[in-house]
């Protein structure tokens, strides 16, 4: 009895075609995706080039020595970037001096001195989780935190505007006499009531000489003799409060000062410095640590003489990139310092300040076209700062690779 065969042998060419067809489809999708990535990259580069080109076209003519050395003015032709430039230097240098040692020390503690106790290990993991979370927090949140924590210190000293503790500063009430002579009356604190001109009042010249003030009842009774008018004032007038700080001026609360701004930016970049330092420490081979321990070195000696020097290049690269981010931050400084008009450069950590992003924002929001050109010139200066810092990070990395 003949049984019909149900299995038919497939032709080899048919099976080959079936296997080639899906492969060609995958290759086509791969090719199209590659073209899509190239197109998106090209659009991004062209957009960036157009934006940078427009900024350079608008602001290149304003780049000169006067723009870098003049102070902010109401007239765009005379306005300069000096207060914002020096404010950026003061804030970023202070931020780096505080954030880098703190961040590196924290990374060394978390990476090289991991606890063996179960409870301490959980606390260690909790710290690590919080640091990783803080790295993704928007900078404006740190601005609000800095305003509460550093500027007013959470209302710990009350709602008064005057500092509760202060060293390294002198306060004066300043008068201008009929002879155009400046006189100062020293006062104890900034919270004292203003000095009022009265008979028998004595004042001090800027060179430190004490003189007796000639008091007149009204402006008409001021002496016309230049010698007498040199120290003549009208009775009942109030002096203008001025401050003479020293380089070690310090107060609590910190107020809207350079130190408060630096500490706020420290909060912004500290998680970045810690994470970058930890990654650099993890990249050091564990065999180096084991060799140091085998020679009888303590854990701190291994860190100080072996691990930290080997990871220094990565730590410095991460630190420089973090500082370059701090230079371009505008949101926390805008909340902290406000859009105030600063016409002088900082001379101490307690002085009010402005920075490059804040000054650029100030000029860009004005309706006059001349100030828009100044904003474009300021953007070019800010980009130069960022390129210098980012270029330094690349050079450090390349130098380390060649040395290794």
mmCIF file of C-alpha atoms in Angstrom:
data_model
loop_
_atom_site.group_PDB
_atom_site.id
_atom_site.type_symbol
_atom_site.label_atom_id
_atom_site.label_comp_id
_atom_site.label_asym_id
_atom_site.label_seq_id
_atom_site.Cartn_x
_atom_site.Cartn_y
_atom_site.Cartn_z
ATOM 1 C CA UNK A 1 0.000 0.000 0.000
ATOM 2 C CA UNK A 2 1.474 3.330 -1.034
ATOM 3 C CA UNK A 3 1.367 6.001 1.668
ATOM 4 C CA UNK A 4 1.522 9.562 0.344
ATOM 5 C CA UNK A 5 4.462 11.559 1.731
ATOM 6 C CA UNK A 6 3.428 14.781 3.476
ATOM 7 C CA UNK A 7 6.946 16.266 3.855
ATOM 8 C CA UNK A 8 8.251 17.999 0.851
ATOM 9 C CA UNK A 9 11.887 18.857 0.756
ATOM 10 C CA UNK A 10 12.415 22.626 0.486
ATOM 11 C CA UNK A 11 14.631 23.812 -2.282
ATOM 12 C CA UNK A 12 18.018 25.235 -1.021
ATOM 13 C CA UNK A 13 17.583 28.504 -2.973
ATOM 14 C CA UNK A 14 14.210 29.092 -1.306
ATOM 15 C CA UNK A 15 15.669 28.737 2.196
ATOM 16 C CA UNK A 16 18.552 31.053 1.267
ATOM 17 C CA UNK A 17 16.135 33.708 0.006
ATOM 18 C CA UNK A 18 14.082 33.446 3.193
ATOM 19 C CA UNK A 19 17.169 34.079 5.315
ATOM 20 C CA UNK A 20 18.438 36.967 3.166
ATOM 21 C CA UNK A 21 15.171 38.906 3.106
ATOM 22 C CA UNK A 22 14.997 39.726 6.892
ATOM 23 C CA UNK A 23 18.687 40.559 6.899
ATOM 24 C CA UNK A 24 18.239 43.084 4.117
ATOM 25 C CA UNK A 25 15.382 44.652 6.056
ATOM 26 C CA UNK A 26 17.546 45.016 9.147
ATOM 27 C CA UNK A 27 20.362 46.483 7.095
ATOM 28 C CA UNK A 28 17.960 49.001 5.550
ATOM 29 C CA UNK A 29 16.670 50.052 8.963
ATOM 30 C CA UNK A 30 20.249 50.359 10.214
ATOM 31 C CA UNK A 31 21.166 52.518 7.231
ATOM 32 C CA UNK A 32 18.137 54.757 7.651
ATOM 33 C CA UNK A 33 18.809 55.181 11.382
ATOM 34 C CA UNK A 34 22.420 56.094 10.631
ATOM 35 C CA UNK A 35 21.279 58.721 8.137
ATOM 36 C CA UNK A 36 18.774 60.051 10.686
ATOM 37 C CA UNK A 37 21.509 60.443 13.325
ATOM 38 C CA UNK A 38 23.737 62.224 10.818
ATOM 39 C CA UNK A 39 20.866 64.556 9.892
ATOM 40 C CA UNK A 40 20.067 65.400 13.517
ATOM 41 C CA UNK A 41 23.755 66.029 14.251
ATOM 42 C CA UNK A 42 24.088 68.263 11.204
ATOM 43 C CA UNK A 43 20.997 70.269 12.172
ATOM 44 C CA UNK A 44 22.347 70.732 15.703
ATOM 45 C CA UNK A 45 25.763 71.862 14.469
ATOM 46 C CA UNK A 46 24.264 74.254 11.928
ATOM 47 C CA UNK A 47 21.877 75.719 14.533
ATOM 48 C CA UNK A 48 24.750 76.210 16.987
ATOM 49 C CA UNK A 49 26.895 77.779 14.277
ATOM 50 C CA UNK A 50 24.103 80.193 13.334
ATOM 51 C CA UNK A 51 23.549 81.218 16.961
ATOM 52 C CA UNK A 52 27.247 81.718 17.629
ATOM 53 C CA UNK A 53 27.664 83.551 14.344
ATOM 54 C CA UNK A 54 24.824 85.954 15.149
ATOM 55 C CA UNK A 55 26.260 86.588 18.631
ATOM 56 C CA UNK A 56 29.728 87.285 17.247
ATOM 57 C CA UNK A 57 28.318 89.505 14.493
ATOM 58 C CA UNK A 58 26.329 91.543 17.021
ATOM 59 C CA UNK A 59 28.966 91.756 19.754
ATOM 60 C CA UNK A 60 32.359 91.600 18.057
ATOM 61 C CA UNK A 61 32.535 95.358 17.468
ATOM 62 C CA UNK A 62 32.081 96.070 21.173
ATOM 63 C CA UNK A 63 35.057 93.996 22.310
ATOM 64 C CA UNK A 64 37.811 96.362 23.355
ATOM 65 C CA UNK A 65 39.864 97.253 26.391
ATOM 66 C CA UNK A 66 37.375 99.886 27.560
ATOM 67 C CA UNK A 67 34.590 97.302 27.589
ATOM 68 C CA UNK A 68 36.622 95.095 29.922
ATOM 69 C CA UNK A 69 37.804 97.894 32.231
ATOM 70 C CA UNK A 70 34.846 100.305 32.409
ATOM 71 C CA UNK A 71 32.071 100.015 34.954
ATOM 72 C CA UNK A 72 28.350 99.634 34.311
ATOM 73 C CA UNK A 73 26.770 102.886 33.126
ATOM 74 C CA UNK A 74 23.361 104.072 32.096
ATOM 75 C CA UNK A 75 24.898 105.132 28.778
ATOM 76 C CA UNK A 76 25.578 102.131 26.546
ATOM 77 C CA UNK A 77 28.532 103.866 24.899
ATOM 78 C CA UNK A 78 30.381 104.086 28.240
ATOM 79 C CA UNK A 79 29.167 100.867 29.883
ATOM 80 C CA UNK A 80 31.670 98.142 30.673
ATOM 81 C CA UNK A 81 31.969 94.691 32.142
ATOM 82 C CA UNK A 82 34.527 95.265 34.912
ATOM 83 C CA UNK A 83 32.242 94.735 37.980
ATOM 84 C CA UNK A 84 30.742 91.546 36.542
ATOM 85 C CA UNK A 85 34.148 90.300 35.404
ATOM 86 C CA UNK A 86 35.775 90.770 38.786
ATOM 87 C CA UNK A 87 32.652 89.541 40.554
ATOM 88 C CA UNK A 88 32.852 86.304 38.547
ATOM 89 C CA UNK A 89 36.523 85.915 39.473
ATOM 90 C CA UNK A 90 35.842 86.543 43.176
ATOM 91 C CA UNK A 91 32.855 84.194 43.354
ATOM 92 C CA UNK A 92 34.383 81.352 41.318
ATOM 93 C CA UNK A 93 37.762 81.443 43.068
ATOM 94 C CA UNK A 94 36.094 81.431 46.487
ATOM 95 C CA UNK A 95 33.746 78.665 45.362
ATOM 96 C CA UNK A 96 36.671 76.574 44.123
ATOM 97 C CA UNK A 97 38.644 77.079 47.344
ATOM 98 C CA UNK A 98 35.688 75.771 49.375
ATOM 99 C CA UNK A 99 34.125 73.179 47.050
ATOM 100 C CA UNK A 100 37.190 71.339 45.729
ATOM 101 C CA UNK A 101 38.794 70.324 49.065
ATOM 102 C CA UNK A 102 35.373 69.466 50.502
ATOM 103 C CA UNK A 103 34.333 67.436 47.473
ATOM 104 C CA UNK A 104 37.609 65.535 47.141
ATOM 105 C CA UNK A 105 37.732 64.777 50.876
ATOM 106 C CA UNK A 106 34.135 63.501 50.774
ATOM 107 C CA UNK A 107 34.904 61.303 47.758
ATOM 108 C CA UNK A 108 37.966 59.842 49.491
ATOM 109 C CA UNK A 109 35.917 59.071 52.600
ATOM 110 C CA UNK A 110 33.078 57.444 50.659
ATOM 111 C CA UNK A 111 35.308 55.464 48.318
ATOM 112 C CA UNK A 112 38.405 54.561 50.297
ATOM 113 C CA UNK A 113 37.070 54.210 53.836
ATOM 114 C CA UNK A 114 33.927 52.146 53.391
ATOM 115 C CA UNK A 115 32.595 50.938 56.743
ATOM 116 C CA UNK A 116 32.327 47.246 57.587
ATOM 117 C CA UNK A 117 29.641 47.660 60.217
ATOM 118 C CA UNK A 118 26.148 46.926 58.829
ATOM 119 C CA UNK A 119 24.537 50.028 60.338
ATOM 120 C CA UNK A 120 27.330 52.298 59.131
ATOM 121 C CA UNK A 121 27.168 50.659 55.720
ATOM 122 C CA UNK A 122 23.491 51.615 55.450
ATOM 123 C CA UNK A 123 24.337 55.175 56.447
ATOM 124 C CA UNK A 124 27.120 55.186 53.844
ATOM 125 C CA UNK A 125 24.662 54.019 51.160
ATOM 126 C CA UNK A 126 22.189 56.702 52.268
ATOM 127 C CA UNK A 127 24.842 59.425 51.814
ATOM 128 C CA UNK A 128 25.800 58.037 48.424
ATOM 129 C CA UNK A 129 22.168 58.015 47.274
ATOM 130 C CA UNK A 130 21.638 61.609 48.390
ATOM 131 C CA UNK A 131 24.768 62.814 46.611
ATOM 132 C CA UNK A 132 23.691 61.121 43.387
ATOM 133 C CA UNK A 133 20.227 62.661 43.748
ATOM 134 C CA UNK A 134 21.553 66.156 44.407
ATOM 135 C CA UNK A 135 23.552 66.018 41.167
ATOM 136 C CA UNK A 136 20.265 66.129 39.236
ATOM 137 C CA UNK A 137 18.533 68.850 41.237
ATOM 138 C CA UNK A 138 17.919 72.087 39.245
ATOM 139 C CA UNK A 139 20.250 74.899 40.180
ATOM 140 C CA UNK A 140 17.350 77.244 40.971
ATOM 141 C CA UNK A 141 16.552 75.042 43.987
ATOM 142 C CA UNK A 142 20.066 75.625 45.287
ATOM 143 C CA UNK A 143 19.491 79.348 44.800
ATOM 144 C CA UNK A 144 16.468 79.251 47.089
ATOM 145 C CA UNK A 145 18.427 77.148 49.577
ATOM 146 C CA UNK A 146 21.362 79.604 49.493
ATOM 147 C CA UNK A 147 19.012 82.546 50.014
ATOM 148 C CA UNK A 148 17.571 80.919 53.124
ATOM 149 C CA UNK A 149 20.715 79.324 54.483
ATOM 150 C CA UNK A 150 23.401 81.934 53.820
ATOM 151 C CA UNK A 151 21.771 85.314 53.131
ATOM 152 C CA UNK A 152 19.308 85.324 56.037
ATOM 153 C CA UNK A 153 20.489 82.146 57.832
ATOM 154 C CA UNK A 154 16.916 80.995 58.215
ATOM 155 C CA UNK A 155 15.936 84.006 60.311
ATOM 156 C CA UNK A 156 18.219 82.823 63.090
ATOM 157 C CA UNK A 157 19.242 86.411 63.835
ATOM 158 C CA UNK A 158 15.765 87.853 63.395
ATOM 159 C CA UNK A 159 14.290 89.957 60.619
ATOM 160 C CA UNK A 160 16.638 92.901 61.142
ATOM 161 C CA UNK A 161 18.640 94.112 58.162
ATOM 162 C CA UNK A 162 21.678 95.059 60.235
ATOM 163 C CA UNK A 163 24.251 92.332 60.922
ATOM 164 C CA UNK A 164 24.259 90.849 64.403
ATOM 165 C CA UNK A 165 27.977 90.074 64.332
ATOM 166 C CA UNK A 166 30.588 91.935 62.323
ATOM 167 C CA UNK A 167 34.369 92.400 62.287
ATOM 168 C CA UNK A 168 36.811 94.130 59.984
ATOM 169 C CA UNK A 169 34.673 97.147 59.024
ATOM 170 C CA UNK A 170 34.214 100.784 60.012
ATOM 171 C CA UNK A 171 31.096 102.892 59.504
ATOM 172 C CA UNK A 172 31.015 106.649 58.913
ATOM 173 C CA UNK A 173 28.442 109.342 58.274
ATOM 174 C CA UNK A 174 29.793 111.447 55.427
ATOM 175 C CA UNK A 175 29.204 115.184 54.922
ATOM 176 C CA UNK A 176 30.190 117.539 52.116
ATOM 177 C CA UNK A 177 31.066 121.009 53.381
ATOM 178 C CA UNK A 178 30.455 124.341 51.695
ATOM 179 C CA UNK A 179 34.098 124.270 50.598
ATOM 180 C CA UNK A 180 33.660 120.900 48.878
ATOM 181 C CA UNK A 181 35.562 119.135 51.656
ATOM 182 C CA UNK A 182 34.586 115.583 52.663
ATOM 183 C CA UNK A 183 34.148 115.022 56.390
ATOM 184 C CA UNK A 184 33.528 111.745 58.215
ATOM 185 C CA UNK A 185 31.909 111.125 61.596
ATOM 186 C CA UNK A 186 32.759 107.626 62.924
ATOM 187 C CA UNK A 187 29.887 105.538 64.313
ATOM 188 C CA UNK A 188 29.862 102.202 66.101
ATOM 189 C CA UNK A 189 27.400 100.095 64.069
ATOM 190 C CA UNK A 190 25.335 100.404 60.922
ATOM 191 C CA UNK A 191 22.132 100.384 62.977
ATOM 192 C CA UNK A 192 22.802 103.725 64.694
ATOM 193 C CA UNK A 193 20.600 106.688 63.742
ATOM 194 C CA UNK A 194 22.151 109.122 61.250
ATOM 195 C CA UNK A 195 24.413 111.872 62.582
ATOM 196 C CA UNK A 196 22.816 115.329 62.542
ATOM 197 C CA UNK A 197 24.865 118.518 62.218
ATOM 198 C CA UNK A 198 24.845 120.417 65.506
ATOM 199 C CA UNK A 199 27.005 123.126 67.113
ATOM 200 C CA UNK A 200 30.257 121.807 68.553
ATOM 201 C CA UNK A 201 30.341 118.796 66.269
ATOM 202 C CA UNK A 202 33.748 117.412 65.337
ATOM 203 C CA UNK A 203 34.498 115.374 62.239
ATOM 204 C CA UNK A 204 37.425 113.671 60.588
ATOM 205 C CA UNK A 205 38.985 114.330 57.216
ATOM 206 C CA UNK A 206 39.729 111.302 54.981
ATOM 207 C CA UNK A 207 43.414 111.558 55.928
ATOM 208 C CA UNK A 208 42.547 111.063 59.629
ATOM 209 C CA UNK A 209 42.727 114.680 60.880
ATOM 210 C CA UNK A 210 40.064 115.796 63.379
ATOM 211 C CA UNK A 211 38.528 119.244 62.804
ATOM 212 C CA UNK A 212 35.766 121.293 64.445
ATOM 213 C CA UNK A 213 32.813 121.942 62.156
ATOM 214 C CA UNK A 214 31.594 125.498 61.552
ATOM 215 C CA UNK A 215 27.792 125.276 61.870
ATOM 216 C CA UNK A 216 25.489 127.733 60.056
ATOM 217 C CA UNK A 217 21.748 128.134 60.634
ATOM 218 C CA UNK A 218 20.939 128.069 56.888
ATOM 219 C CA UNK A 219 22.657 127.934 53.515
ATOM 220 C CA UNK A 220 22.494 131.735 53.242
ATOM 221 C CA UNK A 221 24.523 132.081 56.419
ATOM 222 C CA UNK A 222 27.357 129.823 55.253
ATOM 223 C CA UNK A 223 30.669 131.737 55.258
ATOM 224 C CA UNK A 224 31.945 133.018 51.945
ATOM 225 C CA UNK A 225 35.557 132.969 53.071
ATOM 226 C CA UNK A 226 37.120 129.839 51.491
ATOM 227 C CA UNK A 227 39.096 129.078 54.637
ATOM 228 C CA UNK A 228 35.975 129.164 56.815
ATOM 229 C CA UNK A 229 33.742 127.461 54.242
ATOM 230 C CA UNK A 230 36.125 124.511 54.061
ATOM 231 C CA UNK A 231 34.612 123.021 57.248
ATOM 232 C CA UNK A 232 31.191 124.744 57.303
ATOM 233 C CA UNK A 233 27.924 122.785 57.367
ATOM 234 C CA UNK A 234 24.240 123.657 57.705
ATOM 235 C CA UNK A 235 22.637 122.738 61.037
ATOM 236 C CA UNK A 236 20.151 119.878 61.021
ATOM 237 C CA UNK A 237 21.549 118.099 57.952
ATOM 238 C CA UNK A 238 21.968 114.300 58.028
ATOM 239 C CA UNK A 239 25.065 112.513 56.800
ATOM 240 C CA UNK A 240 25.218 109.717 54.278
ATOM 241 C CA UNK A 241 26.194 106.301 55.640
ATOM 242 C CA UNK A 242 29.362 104.826 54.103
ATOM 243 C CA UNK A 243 31.328 101.653 54.813
ATOM 244 C CA UNK A 244 35.088 101.199 54.956
ATOM 245 C CA UNK A 245 35.686 97.420 54.957
ATOM 246 C CA UNK A 246 39.000 95.623 55.283
ATOM 247 C CA UNK A 247 40.076 92.471 53.469
ATOM 248 C CA UNK A 248 39.059 90.342 56.474
ATOM 249 C CA UNK A 249 35.569 91.841 56.756
ATOM 250 C CA UNK A 250 33.074 89.244 57.988
ATOM 251 C CA UNK A 251 29.509 89.414 59.270
ATOM 252 C CA UNK A 252 26.556 87.239 60.220
ATOM 253 C CA UNK A 253 24.170 86.810 58.474
ATOM 254 C CA UNK A 254 26.231 86.848 55.296
ATOM 255 C CA UNK A 255 23.756 88.979 53.347
ATOM 256 C CA UNK A 256 23.902 89.265 49.554
ATOM 257 C CA UNK A 257 27.674 89.018 49.559
ATOM 258 C CA UNK A 258 30.397 87.345 47.524
ATOM 259 C CA UNK A 259 30.777 84.663 50.188
ATOM 260 C CA UNK A 260 27.056 83.836 50.123
ATOM 261 C CA UNK A 261 27.157 83.528 46.324
ATOM 262 C CA UNK A 262 30.262 81.335 46.437
ATOM 263 C CA UNK A 263 28.752 79.022 49.036
ATOM 264 C CA UNK A 264 25.546 78.747 46.993
ATOM 265 C CA UNK A 265 27.491 77.788 43.864
ATOM 266 C CA UNK A 266 29.432 75.354 46.036
ATOM 267 C CA UNK A 267 26.151 73.542 46.699
ATOM 268 C CA UNK A 268 25.545 73.388 42.936
ATOM 269 C CA UNK A 269 28.896 71.868 41.947
ATOM 270 C CA UNK A 270 29.718 69.857 45.081
ATOM 271 C CA UNK A 271 27.808 66.703 43.964
ATOM 272 C CA UNK A 272 29.558 66.901 40.580
ATOM 273 C CA UNK A 273 32.991 67.179 42.192
ATOM 274 C CA UNK A 274 32.252 64.266 44.546
ATOM 275 C CA UNK A 275 30.978 61.946 41.811
ATOM 276 C CA UNK A 276 33.830 62.834 39.414
ATOM 277 C CA UNK A 277 36.393 62.274 42.174
ATOM 278 C CA UNK A 278 34.824 58.931 43.088
ATOM 279 C CA UNK A 279 34.974 57.782 39.473
ATOM 280 C CA UNK A 280 38.630 58.792 39.278
ATOM 281 C CA UNK A 281 39.398 56.885 42.473
ATOM 282 C CA UNK A 282 37.545 53.792 41.213
ATOM 283 C CA UNK A 283 39.680 53.837 38.062
ATOM 284 C CA UNK A 284 42.841 53.266 40.110
ATOM 285 C CA UNK A 285 43.702 49.529 40.034
ATOM 286 C CA UNK A 286 43.058 47.758 43.315
ATOM 287 C CA UNK A 287 46.435 46.047 42.975
ATOM 288 C CA UNK A 288 48.121 49.341 43.859
ATOM 289 C CA UNK A 289 46.164 49.534 47.108
ATOM 290 C CA UNK A 290 46.949 45.921 47.910
ATOM 291 C CA UNK A 291 50.637 46.478 47.220
ATOM 292 C CA UNK A 292 50.709 49.479 49.569
ATOM 293 C CA UNK A 293 48.906 47.539 52.284
ATOM 294 C CA UNK A 294 51.298 44.641 51.800
ATOM 295 C CA UNK A 295 54.229 46.930 52.481
ATOM 296 C CA UNK A 296 52.696 47.846 55.836
ATOM 297 C CA UNK A 297 51.246 51.257 54.920
ATOM 298 C CA UNK A 298 48.167 52.501 56.733
ATOM 299 C CA UNK A 299 44.965 53.171 54.733
ATOM 300 C CA UNK A 300 45.605 56.918 54.858
ATOM 301 C CA UNK A 301 49.207 56.472 53.670
ATOM 302 C CA UNK A 302 47.945 54.380 50.757
ATOM 303 C CA UNK A 303 45.450 57.108 49.855
ATOM 304 C CA UNK A 304 47.923 59.960 50.230
ATOM 305 C CA UNK A 305 50.891 58.395 48.433
ATOM 306 C CA UNK A 306 49.330 55.930 45.973
ATOM 307 C CA UNK A 307 45.618 56.326 45.235
ATOM 308 C CA UNK A 308 45.262 60.102 45.265
ATOM 309 C CA UNK A 309 48.293 60.844 43.002
ATOM 310 C CA UNK A 310 47.119 58.182 40.536
ATOM 311 C CA UNK A 311 43.605 59.651 40.409
ATOM 312 C CA UNK A 312 44.635 63.313 40.451
ATOM 313 C CA UNK A 313 44.248 63.819 36.702
ATOM 314 C CA UNK A 314 40.634 62.633 36.720
ATOM 315 C CA UNK A 315 39.887 64.625 39.847
ATOM 316 C CA UNK A 316 41.311 67.817 38.341
ATOM 317 C CA UNK A 317 39.406 67.282 35.087
ATOM 318 C CA UNK A 318 36.113 66.878 36.929
ATOM 319 C CA UNK A 319 36.870 69.855 39.164
ATOM 320 C CA UNK A 320 37.639 72.148 36.213
ATOM 321 C CA UNK A 321 34.448 71.119 34.417
ATOM 322 C CA UNK A 322 32.471 71.743 37.604
ATOM 323 C CA UNK A 323 33.957 75.228 37.980
ATOM 324 C CA UNK A 324 33.164 75.964 34.338
ATOM 325 C CA UNK A 325 29.535 75.129 35.121
ATOM 326 C CA UNK A 326 29.616 77.475 38.099
ATOM 327 C CA UNK A 327 30.816 80.306 35.832
ATOM 328 C CA UNK A 328 27.759 79.981 33.606
ATOM 329 C CA UNK A 329 25.139 79.585 36.328
ATOM 330 C CA UNK A 330 22.648 82.448 36.403
ATOM 331 C CA UNK A 331 19.527 81.146 38.178
ATOM 332 C CA UNK A 332 20.944 80.722 41.724
ATOM 333 C CA UNK A 333 22.797 84.053 41.566
ATOM 334 C CA UNK A 334 19.670 85.818 40.255
ATOM 335 C CA UNK A 335 17.680 84.543 43.242
ATOM 336 C CA UNK A 336 20.502 85.266 45.660
ATOM 337 C CA UNK A 337 21.706 88.705 44.544
ATOM 338 C CA UNK A 338 18.720 89.914 42.535
ATOM 339 C CA UNK A 339 18.855 92.026 39.376
ATOM 340 C CA UNK A 340 20.715 94.856 41.099
ATOM 341 C CA UNK A 341 22.800 97.505 39.372
ATOM 342 C CA UNK A 342 26.393 97.194 40.617
ATOM 343 C CA UNK A 343 28.854 99.912 39.615
ATOM 344 C CA UNK A 344 31.940 98.775 41.551
ATOM 345 C CA UNK A 345 34.061 95.657 41.801
ATOM 346 C CA UNK A 346 34.134 93.618 45.029
ATOM 347 C CA UNK A 347 36.957 94.356 47.440
ATOM 348 C CA UNK A 348 36.115 91.833 50.157
ATOM 349 C CA UNK A 349 34.046 88.691 50.637
ATOM 350 C CA UNK A 350 31.227 90.712 52.205
ATOM 351 C CA UNK A 351 30.734 93.118 49.284
ATOM 352 C CA UNK A 352 27.723 92.976 47.003
ATOM 353 C CA UNK A 353 28.487 91.611 43.561
ATOM 354 C CA UNK A 354 27.284 90.769 40.115
ATOM 355 C CA UNK A 355 28.532 88.111 37.701
ATOM 356 C CA UNK A 356 28.784 87.778 33.921
ATOM 357 C CA UNK A 357 25.502 85.849 33.357
ATOM 358 C CA UNK A 358 23.617 88.315 35.556
ATOM 359 C CA UNK A 359 25.059 91.361 33.784
ATOM 360 C CA UNK A 360 24.272 89.814 30.395
ATOM 361 C CA UNK A 361 20.693 89.235 31.551
ATOM 362 C CA UNK A 362 20.483 92.839 32.756
ATOM 363 C CA UNK A 363 21.546 94.188 29.374
ATOM 364 C CA UNK A 364 19.494 91.739 27.302
ATOM 365 C CA UNK A 365 16.182 92.697 28.956
ATOM 366 C CA UNK A 366 16.580 96.383 28.086
ATOM 367 C CA UNK A 367 14.741 97.636 24.986
ATOM 368 C CA UNK A 368 17.647 99.629 23.511
ATOM 369 C CA UNK A 369 19.540 97.916 20.698
ATOM 370 C CA UNK A 370 22.865 99.236 22.023
ATOM 371 C CA UNK A 371 22.473 97.222 25.228
ATOM 372 C CA UNK A 372 21.699 94.107 23.192
ATOM 373 C CA UNK A 373 25.068 94.561 21.501
ATOM 374 C CA UNK A 374 26.686 94.850 24.936
ATOM 375 C CA UNK A 375 24.942 91.628 25.967
ATOM 376 C CA UNK A 376 26.344 89.883 22.903
ATOM 377 C CA UNK A 377 29.833 91.139 23.744
ATOM 378 C CA UNK A 378 29.399 89.840 27.282
ATOM 379 C CA UNK A 379 28.346 86.438 25.922
ATOM 380 C CA UNK A 380 31.564 86.282 23.900
ATOM 381 C CA UNK A 381 33.629 87.016 27.015
ATOM 382 C CA UNK A 382 31.708 84.359 28.953
ATOM 383 C CA UNK A 383 32.265 81.826 26.173
ATOM 384 C CA UNK A 384 35.975 82.588 26.247
ATOM 385 C CA UNK A 385 36.020 81.853 29.978
ATOM 386 C CA UNK A 386 34.223 78.536 29.431
ATOM 387 C CA UNK A 387 36.488 77.546 26.532
ATOM 388 C CA UNK A 388 39.574 78.244 28.622
ATOM 389 C CA UNK A 389 38.326 76.046 31.469
ATOM 390 C CA UNK A 390 37.110 73.233 29.216
ATOM 391 C CA UNK A 391 40.306 73.396 27.169
ATOM 392 C CA UNK A 392 42.328 73.142 30.360
ATOM 393 C CA UNK A 393 40.454 69.954 31.265
ATOM 394 C CA UNK A 394 41.191 68.450 27.851
ATOM 395 C CA UNK A 395 44.884 69.377 28.054
ATOM 396 C CA UNK A 396 45.184 67.853 31.533
ATOM 397 C CA UNK A 397 43.576 64.649 30.283
ATOM 398 C CA UNK A 398 45.810 64.440 27.199
ATOM 399 C CA UNK A 399 48.950 65.202 29.197
ATOM 400 C CA UNK A 400 48.070 62.467 31.676
ATOM 401 C CA UNK A 401 47.468 59.911 28.929
ATOM 402 C CA UNK A 402 50.785 60.702 27.261
ATOM 403 C CA UNK A 403 52.613 60.545 30.572
ATOM 404 C CA UNK A 404 51.012 57.203 31.344
#
